[in-house]
Every structure is written in C-alpha cells, then in structure tokens.
C-alpha positions in Angstrom: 0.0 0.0 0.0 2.8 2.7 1.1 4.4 1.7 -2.5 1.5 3.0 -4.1 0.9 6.4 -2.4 1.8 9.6 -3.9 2.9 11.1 -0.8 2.9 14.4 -2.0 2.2 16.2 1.0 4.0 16.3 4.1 1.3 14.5 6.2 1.7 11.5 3.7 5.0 11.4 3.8 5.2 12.1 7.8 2.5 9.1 8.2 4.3 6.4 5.7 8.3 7.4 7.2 6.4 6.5 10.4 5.3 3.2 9.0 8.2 2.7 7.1 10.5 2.9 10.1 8.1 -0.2 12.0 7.9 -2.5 9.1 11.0 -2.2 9.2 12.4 -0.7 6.6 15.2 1.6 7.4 16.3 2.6 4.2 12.9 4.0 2.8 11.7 5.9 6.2 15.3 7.6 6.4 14.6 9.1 2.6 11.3 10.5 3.2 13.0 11.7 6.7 15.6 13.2 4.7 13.2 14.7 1.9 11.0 16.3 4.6 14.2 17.9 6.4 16.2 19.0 2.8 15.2 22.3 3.8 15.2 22.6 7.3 11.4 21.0 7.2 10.3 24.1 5.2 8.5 22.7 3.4 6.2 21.3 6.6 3.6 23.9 6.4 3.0 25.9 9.8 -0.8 24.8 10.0 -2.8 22.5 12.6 -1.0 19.5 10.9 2.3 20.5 11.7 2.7 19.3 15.4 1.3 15.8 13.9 3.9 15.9 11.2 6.7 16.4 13.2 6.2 14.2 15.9 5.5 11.4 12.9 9.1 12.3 11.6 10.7 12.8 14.5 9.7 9.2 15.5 11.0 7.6 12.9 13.8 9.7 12.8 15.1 8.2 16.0 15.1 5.1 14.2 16.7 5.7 11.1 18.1 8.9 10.5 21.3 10.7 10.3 22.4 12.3 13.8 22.1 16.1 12.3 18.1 15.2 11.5 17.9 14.4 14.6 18.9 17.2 16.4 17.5 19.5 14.3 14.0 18.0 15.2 15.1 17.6 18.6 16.2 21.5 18.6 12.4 22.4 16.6 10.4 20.0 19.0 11.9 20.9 22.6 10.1 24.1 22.6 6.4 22.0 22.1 7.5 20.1 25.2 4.1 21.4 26.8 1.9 20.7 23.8 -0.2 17.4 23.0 -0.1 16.2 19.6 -3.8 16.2 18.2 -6.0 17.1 15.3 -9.6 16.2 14.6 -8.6 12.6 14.0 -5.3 11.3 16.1 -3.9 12.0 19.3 0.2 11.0 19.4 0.4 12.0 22.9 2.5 14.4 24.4 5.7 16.4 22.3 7.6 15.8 25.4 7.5 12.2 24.4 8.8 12.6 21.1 11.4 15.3 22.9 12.8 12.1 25.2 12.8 9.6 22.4 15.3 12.3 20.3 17.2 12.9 23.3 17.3 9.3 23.8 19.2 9.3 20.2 21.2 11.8 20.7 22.3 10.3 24.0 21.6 13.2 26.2 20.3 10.7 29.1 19.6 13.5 32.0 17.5 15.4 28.7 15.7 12.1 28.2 14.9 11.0 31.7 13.7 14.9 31.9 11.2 14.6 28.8 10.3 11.2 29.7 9.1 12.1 32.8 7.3 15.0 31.5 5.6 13.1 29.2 4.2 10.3 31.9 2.3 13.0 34.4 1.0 14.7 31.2 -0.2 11.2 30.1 -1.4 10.2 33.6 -3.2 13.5 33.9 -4.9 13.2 30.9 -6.0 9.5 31.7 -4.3 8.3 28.0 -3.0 4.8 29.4 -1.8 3.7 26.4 0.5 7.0 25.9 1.5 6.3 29.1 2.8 2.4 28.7 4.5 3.6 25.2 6.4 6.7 27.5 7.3 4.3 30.2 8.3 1.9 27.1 11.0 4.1 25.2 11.9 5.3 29.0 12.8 1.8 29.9 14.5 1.6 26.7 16.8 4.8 27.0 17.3 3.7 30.8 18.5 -0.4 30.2 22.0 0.0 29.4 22.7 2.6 31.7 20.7 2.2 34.9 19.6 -1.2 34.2 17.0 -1.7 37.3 15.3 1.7 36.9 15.2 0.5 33.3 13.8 -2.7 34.2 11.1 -0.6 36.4 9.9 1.1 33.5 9.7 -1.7 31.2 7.9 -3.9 34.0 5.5 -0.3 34.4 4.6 -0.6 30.7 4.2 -3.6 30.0 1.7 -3.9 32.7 -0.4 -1.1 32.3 -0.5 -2.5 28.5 -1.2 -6.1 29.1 -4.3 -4.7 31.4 -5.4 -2.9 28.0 -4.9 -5.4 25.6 -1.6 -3.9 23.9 0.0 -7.0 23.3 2.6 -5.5 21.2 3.8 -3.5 24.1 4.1 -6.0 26.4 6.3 -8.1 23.8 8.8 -5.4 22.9 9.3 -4.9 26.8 9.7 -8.5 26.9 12.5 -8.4 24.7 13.6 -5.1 25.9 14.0 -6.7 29.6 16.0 -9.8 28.2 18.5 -8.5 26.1 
C-alpha cells in the first residue's frame, strides 16, 4: 500500500516514514525523513497539521536517521514540550515524548529522563494509558544499558499497564527489551 501512495504532502510522507521505520524498513523511512528535512522541514507547512507531522518524523527519525536530522527535530520540537499532539482525527500524545525519544538518540540521558518524565504525568493526567505504557516503554528503553534496574522498572510499568489494555505488542517489545 505505502508503494502506491503519492505522498505528496508532508502529512503523507510524515504518516508512511512512520510506517516505514516499524515495518521495518530503514532505508525507505530515512529518505522520506531526509526529503522532509532537505530544507530545514520548510516545506512542513505551519498549520494545525504540523505538530502531527513532526512528531511522525521525528519518531521515525530516531530510528533511522542521520544524527544532524535528529537534532534538528530535537532543537524544533523541545520548545512544544508542553503541547499534545492532536487534530480532529489522532492524538500521538505528548511532544515531550517525542522530545525524550530524540534525546534518547542523541544520548543526552539527564535530557531524556527529563522529557520522559514529563511526558508520563502529562499522560497520567490526561487518563491516555496507552500514551503512558508507550512513554514508560521508550523510558525503559533509553534507561537499560545505563541504569539497568530503573530500566527494568519502567519496562515492567509498561508492560503492565498495556497487558491490562490489551496492547499486546507493548508488552512483547518490553519482553524483549528486559531480556537482552
């Protein structure tokens, strides 16, 4: 399907480097990535779309683009840290999220635990579980190789809240997070 899309606007593109990155297939979500950033993400228009946009790229970013992408998201994103990303249709959660994931990346670990933990009261606050168990997810995952029980915490957090919802595939990436 993502083959045959003309992803001609940004929230096309934004939406299929997303997928793209989860399939996975690296290669393809770090050229739209790179595409959308060409001009310093210029070409993302300033609208009620771009928050969505730009938590979309900077998302996949984190998995598969060059380090200078992701700073420059991380550098355009940090001052949203307050914001929730929603339109009519989708709710990502909070920019802080997207902030810790970057930092994460970038491996600026006290910047991470920071957004990270902004992101779970925001989440909690807001009564979005599943936000939350995804926050406490890429937490655990930016915590495990260098404070390995407080990573664990996190990971054991998430992956109950989402087995009590149903998100299975939560559970089984924290799963594997916690054994490797």
């Amino acid at each position: 399907v993502l083959a045959s899309m003309r992803l001609e606007l940004p929230l096309d593109r934004a939406f299929a480097c997303h997928a793209y990155a989860y399939l996975p297939q690296p290669r393809d979500a770090e050229r739209l990535v790179a595409g959308l950033a060409a001009r310093d993400f210029s070409d993302v228009p300033y609208n009620g779309f771009w928050l969505t946009v730009m938590a979309l790229v900077a998302d996949a970013a984190a998995h598969a683009a060059a380090p200078q992408i992701v700073d420059e998201l991380y550098e355009l994103l940090s001052p949203w840290r307050d914001q929730l990303v929603v339109t009519q249709a989708t709710c990502l959660g909070s920019v802080a999220h997207y902030v810790g994931v970057l930092a994460t990346r970038l491996d600026r670990p006290a910047n991470a635990d920071d957004a990270f933990a902004q992101a779970t009261e925001v989440h909690e606050r807001t009564n979005a579980p599943i936000w939350t168990a995804r926050t406490r997810l890429e937490w655990g995952r930016s915590l495990i190789t260098r404070d390995h029980e407080r990573g664990l915490a996190q990971l054991s957090l998430a992956s109950a809240a989402a087995h009590a919802l149903g998100a299975h595939g939560i559970v089984a990436e924290a799963a594997a997070l916690a054994r490797a």
